[in-house]
mmCIF file of C-alpha atoms in Angstrom:
data_model
loop_
_atom_site.group_PDB
_atom_site.id
_atom_site.type_symbol
_atom_site.label_atom_id
_atom_site.label_comp_id
_atom_site.label_asym_id
_atom_site.label_seq_id
_atom_site.Cartn_x
_atom_site.Cartn_y
_atom_site.Cartn_z
ATOM 1 C CA UNK V 155 -9.596 3.824 -2.965
ATOM 2 C CA UNK V 156 -7.501 1.584 -0.791
ATOM 3 C CA UNK V 157 -5.233 0.553 -3.643
ATOM 4 C CA UNK V 158 -4.177 4.190 -4.070
ATOM 5 C CA UNK V 159 -3.078 4.273 -0.430
ATOM 6 C CA UNK V 160 -1.002 1.128 -0.972
ATOM 7 C CA UNK V 161 0.486 2.693 -4.102
ATOM 8 C CA UNK V 162 1.319 5.919 -2.269
ATOM 9 C CA UNK V 163 2.996 4.112 0.616
ATOM 10 C CA UNK V 164 5.113 1.828 -1.564
ATOM 11 C CA UNK V 165 6.177 4.595 -3.943
ATOM 12 C CA UNK V 166 6.898 7.197 -1.247
ATOM 13 C CA UNK V 167 8.679 4.819 1.111
ATOM 14 C CA UNK V 168 10.929 3.578 -1.701
ATOM 15 C CA UNK V 169 11.754 7.162 -2.724
ATOM 16 C CA UNK V 170 12.469 8.097 0.915
ATOM 17 C CA UNK V 171 14.664 5.041 1.340
ATOM 18 C CA UNK V 172 16.815 5.908 -1.674
ATOM 19 C CA UNK V 173 17.051 9.546 -0.601
ATOM 20 C CA UNK V 174 18.354 8.597 2.840
ATOM 21 C CA UNK V 175 21.509 6.466 2.936
ATOM 22 C CA UNK V 176 21.272 6.311 6.739
ATOM 23 C CA UNK V 177 17.767 4.850 6.603
ATOM 24 C CA UNK V 178 18.839 2.429 3.891
ATOM 25 C CA UNK V 179 21.760 1.261 6.042
ATOM 26 C CA UNK V 180 19.523 0.988 9.105
ATOM 27 C CA UNK V 181 17.014 -1.287 7.372
ATOM 28 C CA UNK V 182 19.547 -3.479 5.574
ATOM 29 C CA UNK V 183 21.848 -3.733 8.614
ATOM 30 C CA UNK V 184 18.877 -5.247 10.439
ATOM 31 C CA UNK V 185 18.976 -8.047 7.847
ATOM 32 C CA UNK V 186 22.642 -8.642 8.654
ATOM 33 C CA UNK V 187 24.061 -7.537 5.300
ATOM 34 C CA UNK V 188 27.629 -6.359 4.924
ATOM 35 C CA UNK V 189 28.543 -2.835 3.825
ATOM 36 C CA UNK V 190 29.579 -4.216 0.432
ATOM 37 C CA UNK V 191 26.177 -5.884 -0.031
ATOM 38 C CA UNK V 192 24.314 -2.745 1.061
ATOM 39 C CA UNK V 193 26.323 -0.594 -1.354
ATOM 40 C CA UNK V 194 25.540 -3.015 -4.179
ATOM 41 C CA UNK V 195 21.814 -3.040 -3.402
ATOM 42 C CA UNK V 196 21.622 0.751 -3.111
ATOM 43 C CA UNK V 197 23.489 1.081 -6.399
ATOM 44 C CA UNK V 198 21.164 -1.427 -8.091
ATOM 45 C CA UNK V 199 18.003 0.379 -6.946
ATOM 46 C CA UNK V 200 19.469 3.751 -7.935
ATOM 47 C CA UNK V 201 19.974 2.548 -11.509
ATOM 48 C CA UNK V 202 16.857 0.324 -11.634
ATOM 49 C CA UNK V 203 13.993 2.291 -10.045
ATOM 50 C CA UNK V 204 11.265 0.186 -8.480
ATOM 51 C CA UNK V 205 7.941 0.634 -10.271
ATOM 52 C CA UNK V 206 4.548 0.406 -8.560
ATOM 53 C CA UNK V 207 1.733 -0.798 -10.828
ATOM 54 C CA UNK V 208 -2.002 -1.615 -10.588
ATOM 55 C CA UNK V 209 -2.068 -4.787 -12.653
ATOM 56 C CA UNK V 210 -0.592 -8.230 -12.977
ATOM 57 C CA UNK V 211 3.072 -8.000 -13.932
ATOM 58 C CA UNK V 212 3.749 -8.575 -17.615
ATOM 59 C CA UNK V 213 6.976 -9.151 -19.492
ATOM 60 C CA UNK V 214 6.765 -5.654 -21.021
ATOM 61 C CA UNK V 215 6.828 -4.038 -17.557
ATOM 62 C CA UNK V 216 10.021 -2.469 -16.287
ATOM 63 C CA UNK V 217 11.459 -4.524 -13.442
ATOM 64 C CA UNK V 218 11.797 -4.503 -10.479
ATOM 65 C CA UNK V 219 8.236 -3.733 -9.402
ATOM 66 C CA UNK V 220 5.484 -3.984 -6.845
ATOM 67 C CA UNK V 221 2.188 -5.073 -8.437
ATOM 68 C CA UNK V 222 -0.994 -4.195 -6.497
ATOM 69 C CA UNK V 223 -3.789 -6.611 -7.385
ATOM 70 C CA UNK V 224 -7.331 -6.877 -6.020
ATOM 71 C CA UNK V 225 -7.696 -10.419 -4.700
ATOM 72 C CA UNK V 226 -11.306 -10.217 -3.528
ATOM 73 C CA UNK V 227 -14.065 -7.896 -2.438
ATOM 74 C CA UNK V 228 -17.196 -8.729 -0.486
ATOM 75 C CA UNK V 229 -20.025 -6.792 1.080
ATOM 76 C CA UNK V 230 -19.679 -7.587 4.769
ATOM 77 C CA UNK V 231 -23.230 -8.092 5.976
ATOM 78 C CA UNK V 232 -25.772 -6.015 4.081
ATOM 79 C CA UNK V 233 -27.200 -5.982 0.598
ATOM 80 C CA UNK V 234 -26.244 -2.984 -1.501
ATOM 81 C CA UNK V 235 -27.691 0.059 0.204
ATOM 82 C CA UNK V 236 -29.309 -2.179 2.832
ATOM 83 C CA UNK V 237 -27.811 -0.357 5.793
ATOM 84 C CA UNK V 238 -29.331 2.993 6.528
ATOM 85 C CA UNK V 239 -30.771 5.425 9.040
ATOM 86 C CA UNK V 240 -32.537 8.748 9.353
ATOM 87 C CA UNK V 241 -30.259 11.696 9.950
ATOM 88 C CA UNK V 242 -31.092 13.332 13.266
ATOM 89 C CA UNK V 243 -30.026 16.748 14.550
ATOM 90 C CA UNK V 244 -26.907 15.320 16.207
ATOM 91 C CA UNK V 245 -25.741 13.609 12.978
ATOM 92 C CA UNK V 246 -26.373 16.795 10.989
ATOM 93 C CA UNK V 247 -24.384 18.798 13.548
ATOM 94 C CA UNK V 248 -21.532 16.261 13.444
ATOM 95 C CA UNK V 249 -21.427 16.587 9.646
ATOM 96 C CA UNK V 250 -21.618 20.375 9.794
ATOM 97 C CA UNK V 251 -24.788 20.697 7.682
ATOM 98 C CA UNK V 252 -28.107 21.280 9.439
ATOM 99 C CA UNK V 253 -29.953 20.870 6.108
ATOM 100 C CA UNK V 254 -29.259 17.130 6.307
ATOM 101 C CA UNK V 255 -31.568 16.654 9.291
ATOM 102 C CA UNK V 256 -34.495 14.427 8.333
ATOM 103 C CA UNK V 257 -32.778 12.963 5.277
ATOM 104 C CA UNK V 258 -31.818 9.308 4.955
ATOM 105 C CA UNK V 259 -28.439 7.709 4.664
ATOM 106 C CA UNK V 260 -28.007 4.414 2.848
ATOM 107 C CA UNK V 261 -24.701 2.672 2.728
ATOM 108 C CA UNK V 262 -22.858 -0.615 2.453
ATOM 109 C CA UNK V 263 -19.620 -1.870 3.947
ATOM 110 C CA UNK V 264 -17.116 -3.824 1.876
ATOM 111 C CA UNK V 265 -14.068 -5.860 2.791
ATOM 112 C CA UNK V 266 -11.196 -5.748 0.291
ATOM 113 C CA UNK V 267 -8.179 -7.997 0.036
ATOM 114 C CA UNK V 268 -5.178 -7.030 -2.049
ATOM 115 C CA UNK V 269 -2.094 -8.929 -3.095
ATOM 116 C CA UNK V 270 1.177 -7.115 -3.530
ATOM 117 C CA UNK V 271 3.355 -9.130 -5.849
ATOM 118 C CA UNK V 272 7.071 -8.417 -5.850
ATOM 119 C CA UNK V 273 8.867 -9.068 -9.119
ATOM 120 C CA UNK V 274 12.368 -8.585 -10.434
ATOM 121 C CA UNK V 275 14.827 -10.202 -12.821
ATOM 122 C CA UNK V 276 17.002 -11.424 -9.930
ATOM 123 C CA UNK V 277 15.959 -13.651 -7.032
ATOM 124 C CA UNK V 278 18.005 -11.740 -4.456
ATOM 125 C CA UNK V 279 16.416 -8.410 -5.474
ATOM 126 C CA UNK V 280 12.963 -10.000 -5.178
ATOM 127 C CA UNK V 281 13.780 -11.133 -1.643
ATOM 128 C CA UNK V 282 15.033 -7.653 -0.654
ATOM 129 C CA UNK V 283 11.910 -6.016 -2.095
ATOM 130 C CA UNK V 284 9.660 -8.517 -0.329
ATOM 131 C CA UNK V 285 11.166 -7.599 3.032
ATOM 132 C CA UNK V 286 11.114 -3.893 2.190
ATOM 133 C CA UNK V 287 7.401 -4.078 1.324
ATOM 134 C CA UNK V 288 6.682 -5.531 4.764
ATOM 135 C CA UNK V 289 8.764 -2.823 6.469
ATOM 136 C CA UNK V 290 7.036 -0.089 4.424
ATOM 137 C CA UNK V 291 3.513 -1.327 5.167
ATOM 138 C CA UNK V 292 4.189 -1.727 8.891
ATOM 139 C CA UNK V 293 5.695 1.779 9.049
ATOM 140 C CA UNK V 294 2.572 3.165 7.335
ATOM 141 C CA UNK V 295 0.187 1.888 9.994
ATOM 142 C CA UNK V 296 -0.764 5.388 11.167
ATOM 143 C CA UNK V 297 -1.159 6.574 7.539
ATOM 144 C CA UNK V 298 -3.727 3.801 6.940
ATOM 145 C CA UNK V 299 -5.530 4.360 10.241
ATOM 146 C CA UNK V 300 -5.825 8.108 9.558
ATOM 147 C CA UNK V 301 -7.563 7.332 6.272
ATOM 148 C CA UNK V 302 -10.088 4.935 7.801
#
């Protein structure tokens, strides 16, 4: 479930950021913020934890937040179960189960697009979170690749 990977990255990266003042300073110094501004932002996030949710943001949600929303999903080129093959000895060996030889595999490939909405009660906090989300997702490139 791709959305769970997005959730994990956003939640873990935010927790890591707050746990490491040096990392916090490194990221926000890149944006050209003063020490006073960085201290204020760190203090705000410490007392207003960023939530990660799987739904459209609603007024009853605690802010600030990242909202992960499925934008679209499409089967790439086959009808459901329309892609398949017979499992040969090499496939069975690759999968570590010789009993699979001679069976059939049927599958489909889907493309998913997700929106990550960034919401807060203050415009400046929304802007900071927007940039943080981009930093977090770029840093997680290997995490996503390792999970296919």
